[in-house]
PDB file of C-alpha atoms in Angstrom:
ATOM      1  CA  UNK A  19      28.217 -19.315  21.153  1.00  0.00           C
ATOM      2  CA  UNK A  20      27.425 -16.495  19.185  1.00  0.00           C
ATOM      3  CA  UNK A  21      24.435 -14.183  19.618  1.00  0.00           C
ATOM      4  CA  UNK A  22      22.573 -11.810  17.380  1.00  0.00           C
ATOM      5  CA  UNK A  23      20.009  -9.475  17.394  1.00  0.00           C
ATOM      6  CA  UNK A  24      16.631  -9.321  15.281  1.00  0.00           C
ATOM      7  CA  UNK A  25      14.670  -5.561  14.859  1.00  0.00           C
ATOM      8  CA  UNK A  26      11.059  -6.425  14.851  1.00  0.00           C
ATOM      9  CA  UNK A  27       7.898  -4.210  14.916  1.00  0.00           C
ATOM     10  CA  UNK A  28       5.608  -5.711  17.314  1.00  0.00           C
ATOM     11  CA  UNK A  29       2.178  -6.769  15.713  1.00  0.00           C
ATOM     12  CA  UNK A  30       1.802 -10.010  16.034  1.00  0.00           C
ATOM     13  CA  UNK A  31       2.527 -10.246  12.033  1.00  0.00           C
ATOM     14  CA  UNK A  32       6.146  -8.812  12.458  1.00  0.00           C
ATOM     15  CA  UNK A  33       6.906 -11.149  15.282  1.00  0.00           C
ATOM     16  CA  UNK A  34       5.683 -13.702  13.905  1.00  0.00           C
ATOM     17  CA  UNK A  35       7.949 -12.672  10.736  1.00  0.00           C
ATOM     18  CA  UNK A  36      11.106 -12.073  12.778  1.00  0.00           C
ATOM     19  CA  UNK A  37      10.432 -15.539  15.110  1.00  0.00           C
ATOM     20  CA  UNK A  38      10.562 -16.977  11.665  1.00  0.00           C
ATOM     21  CA  UNK A  39      13.440 -15.600  11.096  1.00  0.00           C
ATOM     22  CA  UNK A  40      14.972 -16.706  14.247  1.00  0.00           C
ATOM     23  CA  UNK A  41      13.642 -20.257  14.406  1.00  0.00           C
ATOM     24  CA  UNK A  42      15.289 -20.541  10.440  1.00  0.00           C
ATOM     25  CA  UNK A  43      18.466 -19.375  11.703  1.00  0.00           C
ATOM     26  CA  UNK A  44      19.114 -21.175  14.861  1.00  0.00           C
ATOM     27  CA  UNK A  45      17.734 -24.610  12.821  1.00  0.00           C
ATOM     28  CA  UNK A  46      20.865 -24.017  10.672  1.00  0.00           C
ATOM     29  CA  UNK A  47      23.323 -22.883  13.702  1.00  0.00           C
ATOM     30  CA  UNK A  48      22.711 -25.035  16.939  1.00  0.00           C
ATOM     31  CA  UNK A  49      24.852 -22.960  18.495  1.00  0.00           C
ATOM     32  CA  UNK A  50      23.372 -19.594  18.163  1.00  0.00           C
ATOM     33  CA  UNK A  51      21.679 -17.535  20.308  1.00  0.00           C
ATOM     34  CA  UNK A  52      19.234 -15.104  18.329  1.00  0.00           C
ATOM     35  CA  UNK A  53      17.142 -12.412  20.408  1.00  0.00           C
ATOM     36  CA  UNK A  54      14.517 -10.039  19.300  1.00  0.00           C
ATOM     37  CA  UNK A  55      14.446  -6.404  20.075  1.00  0.00           C
ATOM     38  CA  UNK A  56      11.237  -5.514  19.325  1.00  0.00           C
ATOM     39  CA  UNK A  57      10.738  -1.420  17.758  1.00  0.00           C
ATOM     40  CA  UNK A  58       7.691   0.878  18.369  1.00  0.00           C
ATOM     41  CA  UNK A  59       7.367   2.604  14.448  1.00  0.00           C
ATOM     42  CA  UNK A  60       5.587   6.275  12.877  1.00  0.00           C
ATOM     43  CA  UNK A  61       3.384   4.159  11.045  1.00  0.00           C
ATOM     44  CA  UNK A  62       2.350   1.431  13.913  1.00  0.00           C
ATOM     45  CA  UNK A  63       1.398   5.119  16.308  1.00  0.00           C
ATOM     46  CA  UNK A  64      -0.691   7.084  14.232  1.00  0.00           C
ATOM     47  CA  UNK A  65      -3.636   4.391  13.792  1.00  0.00           C
ATOM     48  CA  UNK A  66      -6.159   7.494  12.930  1.00  0.00           C
ATOM     49  CA  UNK A  67      -5.265   8.225   9.509  1.00  0.00           C
ATOM     50  CA  UNK A  68      -5.380   6.905   6.732  1.00  0.00           C
ATOM     51  CA  UNK A  69      -1.619   5.941   5.187  1.00  0.00           C
ATOM     52  CA  UNK A  70      -2.251   7.862   2.170  1.00  0.00           C
ATOM     53  CA  UNK A  71      -2.770  11.134   4.290  1.00  0.00           C
ATOM     54  CA  UNK A  72       0.400  10.319   7.127  1.00  0.00           C
ATOM     55  CA  UNK A  73       2.880  11.004   4.537  1.00  0.00           C
ATOM     56  CA  UNK A  74       6.755  10.038   4.055  1.00  0.00           C
ATOM     57  CA  UNK A  75       7.856   6.636   2.923  1.00  0.00           C
ATOM     58  CA  UNK A  76       9.356   3.890   5.307  1.00  0.00           C
ATOM     59  CA  UNK A  77       6.313   3.936   7.493  1.00  0.00           C
ATOM     60  CA  UNK A  78       7.330   1.422   9.075  1.00  0.00           C
ATOM     61  CA  UNK A  79      10.611   0.471   9.095  1.00  0.00           C
ATOM     62  CA  UNK A  80      12.427   4.157   9.925  1.00  0.00           C
ATOM     63  CA  UNK A  81      12.777   3.191  13.345  1.00  0.00           C
ATOM     64  CA  UNK A  82      13.905  -0.244  13.186  1.00  0.00           C
ATOM     65  CA  UNK A  83      17.084   1.244  10.216  1.00  0.00           C
ATOM     66  CA  UNK A  84      17.892   3.407  13.150  1.00  0.00           C
ATOM     67  CA  UNK A  85      19.103   0.047  15.623  1.00  0.00           C
ATOM     68  CA  UNK A  86      21.145  -1.482  12.656  1.00  0.00           C
ATOM     69  CA  UNK A  87      22.873   1.804  11.714  1.00  0.00           C
ATOM     70  CA  UNK A  88      23.197   2.418  15.392  1.00  0.00           C
ATOM     71  CA  UNK A  89      24.705  -1.369  16.082  1.00  0.00           C
ATOM     72  CA  UNK A  90      21.908  -2.176  18.753  1.00  0.00           C
ATOM     73  CA  UNK A  91      20.348  -4.907  15.943  1.00  0.00           C
ATOM     74  CA  UNK A  92      21.860  -7.042  13.970  1.00  0.00           C
ATOM     75  CA  UNK A  93      19.748  -7.495  11.141  1.00  0.00           C
ATOM     76  CA  UNK A  94      15.868  -6.519  10.749  1.00  0.00           C
ATOM     77  CA  UNK A  95      13.054  -8.419   9.505  1.00  0.00           C
ATOM     78  CA  UNK A  96      10.564  -6.639   6.730  1.00  0.00           C
ATOM     79  CA  UNK A  97       7.656  -7.064   4.746  1.00  0.00           C
ATOM     80  CA  UNK A  98       8.883  -6.302   1.730  1.00  0.00           C
ATOM     81  CA  UNK A  99       6.380  -4.458   0.768  1.00  0.00           C
ATOM     82  CA  UNK A 100       7.120  -1.824   3.279  1.00  0.00           C
ATOM     83  CA  UNK A 101      10.467  -1.315   2.653  1.00  0.00           C
ATOM     84  CA  UNK A 102      11.649   2.048   0.672  1.00  0.00           C
ATOM     85  CA  UNK A 103      12.636   1.913  -2.880  1.00  0.00           C
ATOM     86  CA  UNK A 104      15.827   4.136  -1.470  1.00  0.00           C
ATOM     87  CA  UNK A 105      17.737   2.291   1.292  1.00  0.00           C
ATOM     88  CA  UNK A 106      20.045   4.592   4.028  1.00  0.00           C
ATOM     89  CA  UNK A 107      23.512   5.035   2.881  1.00  0.00           C
ATOM     90  CA  UNK A 108      25.617   1.470   4.584  1.00  0.00           C
ATOM     91  CA  UNK A 109      21.947  -0.572   4.840  1.00  0.00           C
ATOM     92  CA  UNK A 110      21.439  -3.380   2.259  1.00  0.00           C
ATOM     93  CA  UNK A 111      19.280  -6.483   1.979  1.00  0.00           C
ATOM     94  CA  UNK A 112      21.169  -8.985   2.793  1.00  0.00           C
ATOM     95  CA  UNK A 113      18.791 -12.182   1.937  1.00  0.00           C
ATOM     96  CA  UNK A 114      15.264 -12.419   0.398  1.00  0.00           C
ATOM     97  CA  UNK A 115      13.886 -15.721   2.047  1.00  0.00           C
ATOM     98  CA  UNK A 116      11.112 -17.471   0.043  1.00  0.00           C
ATOM     99  CA  UNK A 117       7.574 -16.440  -0.984  1.00  0.00           C
ATOM    100  CA  UNK A 118       4.336 -16.649   0.632  1.00  0.00           C
ATOM    101  CA  UNK A 119       0.975 -16.052  -1.264  1.00  0.00           C
ATOM    102  CA  UNK A 120       1.261 -12.577  -2.770  1.00  0.00           C
ATOM    103  CA  UNK A 121      -2.720 -12.483  -3.184  1.00  0.00           C
ATOM    104  CA  UNK A 122      -5.102 -10.168  -1.386  1.00  0.00           C
ATOM    105  CA  UNK A 123      -7.801 -11.562   0.398  1.00  0.00           C
ATOM    106  CA  UNK A 124     -11.330 -10.763   0.969  1.00  0.00           C
ATOM    107  CA  UNK A 125     -12.960 -11.617   3.753  1.00  0.00           C
ATOM    108  CA  UNK A 126     -16.332 -11.041   5.240  1.00  0.00           C
ATOM    109  CA  UNK A 127     -18.432 -12.846   7.856  1.00  0.00           C
ATOM    110  CA  UNK A 128     -21.616 -12.930   5.711  1.00  0.00           C
ATOM    111  CA  UNK A 129     -20.945 -12.550   2.650  1.00  0.00           C
ATOM    112  CA  UNK A 130     -18.788 -15.179   0.080  1.00  0.00           C
ATOM    113  CA  UNK A 131     -17.528 -13.175  -2.111  1.00  0.00           C
ATOM    114  CA  UNK A 132     -16.919  -9.193  -3.910  1.00  0.00           C
ATOM    115  CA  UNK A 133     -19.789 -10.276  -6.370  1.00  0.00           C
ATOM    116  CA  UNK A 134     -22.281 -11.177  -3.377  1.00  0.00           C
ATOM    117  CA  UNK A 135     -22.475  -8.163  -1.315  1.00  0.00           C
ATOM    118  CA  UNK A 136     -24.968  -5.997  -1.506  1.00  0.00           C
ATOM    119  CA  UNK A 137     -25.525  -2.747  -3.387  1.00  0.00           C
ATOM    120  CA  UNK A 138     -23.044   0.025  -1.760  1.00  0.00           C
ATOM    121  CA  UNK A 139     -22.125  -2.491   0.817  1.00  0.00           C
ATOM    122  CA  UNK A 140     -18.810  -1.363   3.335  1.00  0.00           C
ATOM    123  CA  UNK A 141     -15.774  -3.021   2.732  1.00  0.00           C
ATOM    124  CA  UNK A 142     -12.455  -1.713   4.882  1.00  0.00           C
ATOM    125  CA  UNK A 143      -8.765  -1.224   3.021  1.00  0.00           C
ATOM    126  CA  UNK A 144      -6.499   1.622   4.004  1.00  0.00           C
ATOM    127  CA  UNK A 145      -4.628   0.870   0.222  1.00  0.00           C
ATOM    128  CA  UNK A 146      -5.160   2.978  -1.876  1.00  0.00           C
ATOM    129  CA  UNK A 147      -4.286   0.152  -4.076  1.00  0.00           C
ATOM    130  CA  UNK A 148      -7.220  -2.069  -3.023  1.00  0.00           C
ATOM    131  CA  UNK A 149     -10.028   0.503  -3.239  1.00  0.00           C
ATOM    132  CA  UNK A 150      -9.111   1.399  -6.655  1.00  0.00           C
ATOM    133  CA  UNK A 151      -9.275  -2.083  -7.684  1.00  0.00           C
ATOM    134  CA  UNK A 152     -12.597  -3.092  -6.100  1.00  0.00           C
ATOM    135  CA  UNK A 153     -14.497   0.235  -7.542  1.00  0.00           C
ATOM    136  CA  UNK A 154     -13.349  -1.544 -11.193  1.00  0.00           C
ATOM    137  CA  UNK A 155     -15.344  -4.259  -9.935  1.00  0.00           C
ATOM    138  CA  UNK A 156     -18.013  -3.133  -7.846  1.00  0.00           C
ATOM    139  CA  UNK A 157     -17.945   0.968  -8.490  1.00  0.00           C
ATOM    140  CA  UNK A 158     -21.179   0.570  -6.186  1.00  0.00           C
ATOM    141  CA  UNK A 159     -19.907  -0.559  -2.569  1.00  0.00           C
ATOM    142  CA  UNK A 160     -18.419   2.284  -0.208  1.00  0.00           C
ATOM    143  CA  UNK A 161     -14.827   2.032   0.936  1.00  0.00           C
ATOM    144  CA  UNK A 162     -14.160   2.932   4.582  1.00  0.00           C
ATOM    145  CA  UNK A 163     -10.409   3.006   5.814  1.00  0.00           C
ATOM    146  CA  UNK A 164      -9.540   0.142   8.349  1.00  0.00           C
ATOM    147  CA  UNK A 165      -5.878   0.292  10.003  1.00  0.00           C
ATOM    148  CA  UNK A 166      -4.511  -1.455  12.499  1.00  0.00           C
ATOM    149  CA  UNK A 167      -2.635  -5.196  12.929  1.00  0.00           C
ATOM    150  CA  UNK A 168      -4.374  -8.336  11.337  1.00  0.00           C
ATOM    151  CA  UNK A 169      -6.856  -9.155  13.975  1.00  0.00           C
ATOM    152  CA  UNK A 170      -7.532  -5.648  15.155  1.00  0.00           C
ATOM    153  CA  UNK A 171      -8.796  -4.930  11.356  1.00  0.00           C
ATOM    154  CA  UNK A 172     -10.930  -8.792  11.744  1.00  0.00           C
ATOM    155  CA  UNK A 173     -12.391  -7.710  14.941  1.00  0.00           C
ATOM    156  CA  UNK A 174     -13.768  -4.488  13.049  1.00  0.00           C
ATOM    157  CA  UNK A 175     -15.356  -6.435  10.545  1.00  0.00           C
ATOM    158  CA  UNK A 176     -16.254  -9.029  13.232  1.00  0.00           C
ATOM    159  CA  UNK A 177     -18.099  -6.184  15.482  1.00  0.00           C
ATOM    160  CA  UNK A 178     -20.307  -4.791  11.566  1.00  0.00           C
ATOM    161  CA  UNK A 179     -17.847  -1.379  11.611  1.00  0.00           C
ATOM    162  CA  UNK A 180     -17.691  -3.353   7.658  1.00  0.00           C
ATOM    163  CA  UNK A 181     -19.454  -5.669   5.459  1.00  0.00           C
ATOM    164  CA  UNK A 182     -16.258  -6.869   4.191  1.00  0.00           C
ATOM    165  CA  UNK A 183     -12.320  -6.403   4.432  1.00  0.00           C
ATOM    166  CA  UNK A 184      -9.607  -7.226   2.081  1.00  0.00           C
ATOM    167  CA  UNK A 185      -5.725  -8.447   3.632  1.00  0.00           C
ATOM    168  CA  UNK A 186      -2.907  -9.611   2.003  1.00  0.00           C
ATOM    169  CA  UNK A 187      -3.426 -13.865   2.347  1.00  0.00           C
ATOM    170  CA  UNK A 188       0.565 -13.978   3.915  1.00  0.00           C
ATOM    171  CA  UNK A 189      -0.240 -12.418   6.805  1.00  0.00           C
ATOM    172  CA  UNK A 190      -3.881 -14.628   7.552  1.00  0.00           C
ATOM    173  CA  UNK A 191      -1.791 -17.720   6.527  1.00  0.00           C
ATOM    174  CA  UNK A 192       1.326 -16.958   8.706  1.00  0.00           C
ATOM    175  CA  UNK A 193      -1.228 -15.763  11.812  1.00  0.00           C
ATOM    176  CA  UNK A 194      -3.495 -18.636  11.415  1.00  0.00           C
ATOM    177  CA  UNK A 195      -7.002 -16.827  10.392  1.00  0.00           C
ATOM    178  CA  UNK A 196      -9.557 -17.272   9.395  1.00  0.00           C
ATOM    179  CA  UNK A 197     -13.088 -15.647   9.247  1.00  0.00           C
ATOM    180  CA  UNK A 198     -16.790 -17.794   7.778  1.00  0.00           C
ATOM    181  CA  UNK A 199     -16.140 -16.689   3.914  1.00  0.00           C
ATOM    182  CA  UNK A 200     -12.413 -16.234   2.469  1.00  0.00           C
ATOM    183  CA  UNK A 201     -11.561 -15.277  -1.200  1.00  0.00           C
ATOM    184  CA  UNK A 202      -8.561 -15.168  -3.074  1.00  0.00           C
ATOM    185  CA  UNK A 203      -8.541 -12.371  -4.795  1.00  0.00           C
ATOM    186  CA  UNK A 204      -5.817 -13.560  -7.788  1.00  0.00           C
ATOM    187  CA  UNK A 205      -4.312 -11.668 -10.793  1.00  0.00           C
ATOM    188  CA  UNK A 206      -5.323 -10.830 -13.700  1.00  0.00           C
ATOM    189  CA  UNK A 207      -8.483  -9.318 -12.215  1.00  0.00           C
ATOM    190  CA  UNK A 208      -6.932  -7.881  -9.202  1.00  0.00           C
ATOM    191  CA  UNK A 209      -2.798  -7.140  -8.196  1.00  0.00           C
ATOM    192  CA  UNK A 210      -1.252  -7.070  -5.495  1.00  0.00           C
ATOM    193  CA  UNK A 211       1.546  -4.550  -4.480  1.00  0.00           C
ATOM    194  CA  UNK A 212       4.876  -5.283  -4.947  1.00  0.00           C
ATOM    195  CA  UNK A 213       6.425  -7.631  -3.186  1.00  0.00           C
ATOM    196  CA  UNK A 214       3.743  -8.799  -1.235  1.00  0.00           C
ATOM    197  CA  UNK A 215       4.176 -11.689   0.354  1.00  0.00           C
ATOM    198  CA  UNK A 216       8.202 -11.856   0.591  1.00  0.00           C
ATOM    199  CA  UNK A 217      10.001 -11.039   3.405  1.00  0.00           C
ATOM    200  CA  UNK A 218      13.375  -9.227   3.366  1.00  0.00           C
ATOM    201  CA  UNK A 219      16.561  -9.236   5.584  1.00  0.00           C
ATOM    202  CA  UNK A 220      17.910  -5.899   6.040  1.00  0.00           C
ATOM    203  CA  UNK A 221      21.792  -5.261   7.026  1.00  0.00           C
ATOM    204  CA  UNK A 222      24.340  -2.843   7.783  1.00  0.00           C
ATOM    205  CA  UNK A 223      26.823  -3.292   4.421  1.00  0.00           C
ATOM    206  CA  UNK A 224      30.007  -3.352   6.450  1.00  0.00           C
ATOM    207  CA  UNK A 225      28.174  -6.438   8.585  1.00  0.00           C
ATOM    208  CA  UNK A 226      30.049  -9.009   6.506  1.00  0.00           C
ATOM    209  CA  UNK A 227      29.829 -11.845   9.217  1.00  0.00           C
ATOM    210  CA  UNK A 228      25.775 -11.412   8.821  1.00  0.00           C
ATOM    211  CA  UNK A 229      25.310 -10.945   5.742  1.00  0.00           C
ATOM    212  CA  UNK A 230      27.476 -14.917   5.476  1.00  0.00           C
ATOM    213  CA  UNK A 231      25.147 -16.119   8.335  1.00  0.00           C
ATOM    214  CA  UNK A 232      22.495 -14.938   6.668  1.00  0.00           C
ATOM    215  CA  UNK A 233      22.805 -16.046   3.057  1.00  0.00           C
ATOM    216  CA  UNK A 234      21.118 -19.613   2.820  1.00  0.00           C
ATOM    217  CA  UNK A 235      17.761 -17.619   3.631  1.00  0.00           C
ATOM    218  CA  UNK A 236      18.204 -16.068  -0.027  1.00  0.00           C
ATOM    219  CA  UNK A 237      15.553 -17.439  -2.471  1.00  0.00           C
ATOM    220  CA  UNK A 238      16.944 -16.849  -6.009  1.00  0.00           C
ATOM    221  CA  UNK A 239      13.622 -16.643  -7.408  1.00  0.00           C
ATOM    222  CA  UNK A 240      11.714 -15.243  -5.299  1.00  0.00           C
ATOM    223  CA  UNK A 241      14.720 -11.930  -5.089  1.00  0.00           C
ATOM    224  CA  UNK A 242      14.561 -11.516  -8.689  1.00  0.00           C
ATOM    225  CA  UNK A 243      10.639 -11.091  -9.089  1.00  0.00           C
ATOM    226  CA  UNK A 244      10.972  -8.455  -6.116  1.00  0.00           C
ATOM    227  CA  UNK A 245      13.979  -6.968  -8.094  1.00  0.00           C
ATOM    228  CA  UNK A 246      12.116  -6.551 -10.764  1.00  0.00           C
ATOM    229  CA  UNK A 247       8.954  -5.474  -9.189  1.00  0.00           C
ATOM    230  CA  UNK A 248      10.377  -2.958  -7.036  1.00  0.00           C
ATOM    231  CA  UNK A 249      11.944  -1.280 -10.375  1.00  0.00           C
ATOM    232  CA  UNK A 250       8.814  -0.742 -11.445  1.00  0.00           C
ATOM    233  CA  UNK A 251       7.365   0.911  -8.223  1.00  0.00           C
ATOM    234  CA  UNK A 252      10.987   2.865  -7.529  1.00  0.00           C
ATOM    235  CA  UNK A 253      10.572   4.353 -11.417  1.00  0.00           C
ATOM    236  CA  UNK A 254       7.297   5.618 -10.300  1.00  0.00           C
ATOM    237  CA  UNK A 255       7.964   6.767  -7.048  1.00  0.00           C
ATOM    238  CA  UNK A 256       6.219   4.974  -5.365  1.00  0.00           C
ATOM    239  CA  UNK A 257       4.658   4.203  -1.989  1.00  0.00           C
ATOM    240  CA  UNK A 258       2.020   2.390   0.129  1.00  0.00           C
ATOM    241  CA  UNK A 259       0.275   5.747  -0.449  1.00  0.00           C
ATOM    242  CA  UNK A 260      -0.937   5.274  -3.709  1.00  0.00           C
ATOM    243  CA  UNK A 261      -2.374   2.850  -6.092  1.00  0.00           C
ATOM    244  CA  UNK A 262       0.228   1.256  -7.843  1.00  0.00           C
ATOM    245  CA  UNK A 263       0.739  -2.712  -8.205  1.00  0.00           C
ATOM    246  CA  UNK A 264       2.498  -4.932  -9.883  1.00  0.00           C
ATOM    247  CA  UNK A 265       2.666  -9.091 -10.464  1.00  0.00           C
ATOM    248  CA  UNK A 266       5.593 -11.256 -11.880  1.00  0.00           C
ATOM    249  CA  UNK A 267       6.053 -14.278 -12.907  1.00  0.00           C
ATOM    250  CA  UNK A 268       9.567 -16.822 -13.555  1.00  0.00           C
ATOM    251  CA  UNK A 269       9.597 -18.909 -16.297  1.00  0.00           C
ATOM    252  CA  UNK A 270      12.894 -20.734 -16.636  1.00  0.00           C
ATOM    253  CA  UNK A 271      15.071 -18.166 -17.522  1.00  0.00           C
ATOM    254  CA  UNK A 272      12.768 -15.157 -18.521  1.00  0.00           C
ATOM    255  CA  UNK A 273      10.022 -13.586 -16.275  1.00  0.00           C
ATOM    256  CA  UNK A 274       6.858 -11.551 -16.948  1.00  0.00           C
ATOM    257  CA  UNK A 275       6.069  -8.463 -15.834  1.00  0.00           C
ATOM    258  CA  UNK A 276       2.385  -6.500 -15.044  1.00  0.00           C
ATOM    259  CA  UNK A 277       1.962  -3.161 -13.725  1.00  0.00           C
ATOM    260  CA  UNK A 278      -0.621  -1.136 -12.944  1.00  0.00           C
ATOM    261  CA  UNK A 279      -1.398   2.564 -12.165  1.00  0.00           C
ATOM    262  CA  UNK A 280      -4.858   3.559 -11.299  1.00  0.00           C
ATOM    263  CA  UNK A 281      -6.850   6.543 -10.172  1.00  0.00           C
ATOM    264  CA  UNK A 282      -8.433   5.535  -6.314  1.00  0.00           C
ATOM    265  CA  UNK A 283     -11.908   5.884  -7.828  1.00  0.00           C
ATOM    266  CA  UNK A 284     -11.205   3.656 -10.412  1.00  0.00           C
ATOM    267  CA  UNK A 285     -11.889   6.178 -13.374  1.00  0.00           C
ATOM    268  CA  UNK A 286      -8.838   5.246 -14.790  1.00  0.00           C
ATOM    269  CA  UNK A 287      -6.891   2.354 -14.385  1.00  0.00           C
ATOM    270  CA  UNK A 288      -3.584   1.883 -16.451  1.00  0.00           C
ATOM    271  CA  UNK A 289      -2.315  -1.490 -16.858  1.00  0.00           C
ATOM    272  CA  UNK A 290       0.337  -3.070 -19.311  1.00  0.00           C
ATOM    273  CA  UNK A 291       2.586  -6.498 -19.386  1.00  0.00           C
ATOM    274  CA  UNK A 292       6.103  -6.799 -20.232  1.00  0.00           C
ATOM    275  CA  UNK A 293       8.550  -9.722 -20.177  1.00  0.00           C
ATOM    276  CA  UNK A 294      12.322 -10.001 -20.744  1.00  0.00           C
ATOM    277  CA  UNK A 295      15.161 -12.522 -19.725  1.00  0.00           C
ATOM    278  CA  UNK A 296      15.410 -12.253 -15.958  1.00  0.00           C
ATOM    279  CA  UNK A 297      19.098 -10.779 -15.950  1.00  0.00           C
ATOM    280  CA  UNK A 298      17.310  -8.378 -17.098  1.00  0.00           C
ATOM    281  CA  UNK A 299      14.885  -7.653 -14.374  1.00  0.00           C
ATOM    282  CA  UNK A 300      15.681  -4.048 -13.094  1.00  0.00           C
ATOM    283  CA  UNK A 301      15.645  -3.066 -16.908  1.00  0.00           C
ATOM    284  CA  UNK A 302      12.273  -4.588 -17.318  1.00  0.00           C
ATOM    285  CA  UNK A 303      10.425  -2.919 -14.086  1.00  0.00           C
ATOM    286  CA  UNK A 304      11.497   0.392 -15.561  1.00  0.00           C
ATOM    287  CA  UNK A 305      10.626   0.030 -19.013  1.00  0.00           C
ATOM    288  CA  UNK A 306       7.249  -1.108 -17.835  1.00  0.00           C
ATOM    289  CA  UNK A 307       6.728   1.747 -15.579  1.00  0.00           C
ATOM    290  CA  UNK A 308       8.174   4.133 -18.217  1.00  0.00           C
ATOM    291  CA  UNK A 309       5.429   2.490 -20.725  1.00  0.00           C
ATOM    292  CA  UNK A 310       2.705   3.256 -17.932  1.00  0.00           C
ATOM    293  CA  UNK A 311       3.824   6.567 -17.505  1.00  0.00           C
ATOM    294  CA  UNK A 312       3.571   7.298 -21.034  1.00  0.00           C
ATOM    295  CA  UNK A 313      -0.556   5.699 -20.985  1.00  0.00           C
ATOM    296  CA  UNK A 314      -1.342   8.369 -18.738  1.00  0.00           C
ATOM    297  CA  UNK A 315      -0.324   6.883 -15.444  1.00  0.00           C
ATOM    298  CA  UNK A 316       1.945  10.386 -15.276  1.00  0.00           C
ATOM    299  CA  UNK A 317      -0.576  12.178 -14.855  1.00  0.00           C
ATOM    300  CA  UNK A 318      -2.698  10.157 -11.988  1.00  0.00           C
ATOM    301  CA  UNK A 319       0.594   9.630  -9.745  1.00  0.00           C
ATOM    302  CA  UNK A 320       1.353  13.782 -10.069  1.00  0.00           C
ATOM    303  CA  UNK A 321      -2.071  14.823  -9.115  1.00  0.00           C
ATOM    304  CA  UNK A 322      -1.686  11.817  -6.166  1.00  0.00           C
ATOM    305  CA  UNK A 323       1.321  13.186  -5.267  1.00  0.00           C
ATOM    306  CA  UNK A 324       0.065  16.919  -5.468  1.00  0.00           C
ATOM    307  CA  UNK A 325      -2.734  15.828  -2.991  1.00  0.00           C
ATOM    308  CA  UNK A 326      -0.759  14.441  -0.455  1.00  0.00           C
ATOM    309  CA  UNK A 327       1.925  17.239  -0.539  1.00  0.00           C
TER     310      UNK A 327
END
C-alpha cells in the first residue's frame, strides 16, 4: 500500500478541502493510504490585524510550502486565491480541480440584501476588494474588519457585531452553513477574487510519482480560467491586500476576462473587459492588466503599496 501525506491548514474549510481531495484520491486508488498533516500559517496566527496591514504574500501558504520542500508532506491543497503568483523554486501547481461557485455572498440574520440594509449599517469583511465593491453600491455603509474562520465570522454577525457580512460562496457551500438571509453577489455588479472558488494542488516539481497520481484531478476549463485570472493579478503585482478582482468565462475556444482595480473607498473604480483565444490566456491576463494600469490603475496600486510598506 502506498502512503502519501497532504499538508493543510487547520480551519474547518481547509480540512474540508483536504479531505475532499483525499476522498477523490482514495476513490481512484483503492490501495492508497492518505493522511493529513495540519500546519499553522502566519495568516492563521495573526487574527487581530486586517490582511492589508499584515503585509507580505503567501500569508496562508508559506509554512505549508516549507513542508513540501523538506519532504514532510507530498502535496498541499490550497484555496487558489491564497496562492501567491510566484511559487518557491522547486514547487509547482500539479492540478487544479473543478471549480466550486466563485461568487461572493451577502449574509445577514435581519436583512435580505445589500439594498435592504439601513443607512450606515455595519458590514463585515477583511477584503479591500469586497469593501470597495460594497461601497460602490452603498456609499453610506460602515465597513468593519472581519477576520477568523468562516464559522467564527458568521458567529460574530449573529452576536450582533455586524448587520451583514460578505464571504466567499464556495466556503459556505462546502461547509453546509447558512443564515436567515443569503444573497449571491454576482458579476458584472460584483467581481470575485482571482482564482476564487478553485482549489490548487501544490507539489514538488521533482515528484513525478505524485504528479502522475494527481493528474486525473485536473479540470482543464477551470485551469484555463484560473491561469488567465492569475496572469492578470501577477501583472498587477497583486495579492490579497489590494482591491483587485477578475471574472473569466470560457466559450468554446475563446475566453473573456473582466478585471477591476479600485480605491478602497470606491472613489475610483477601473473596469475593463477583453477576450482572446484560450491558448492566449496568459497574454490576455497581461493585456488586461496593462489596459487597467494605463487607465489609472497604476496610480491607485502605487499609492496602496506605499501605504502598506
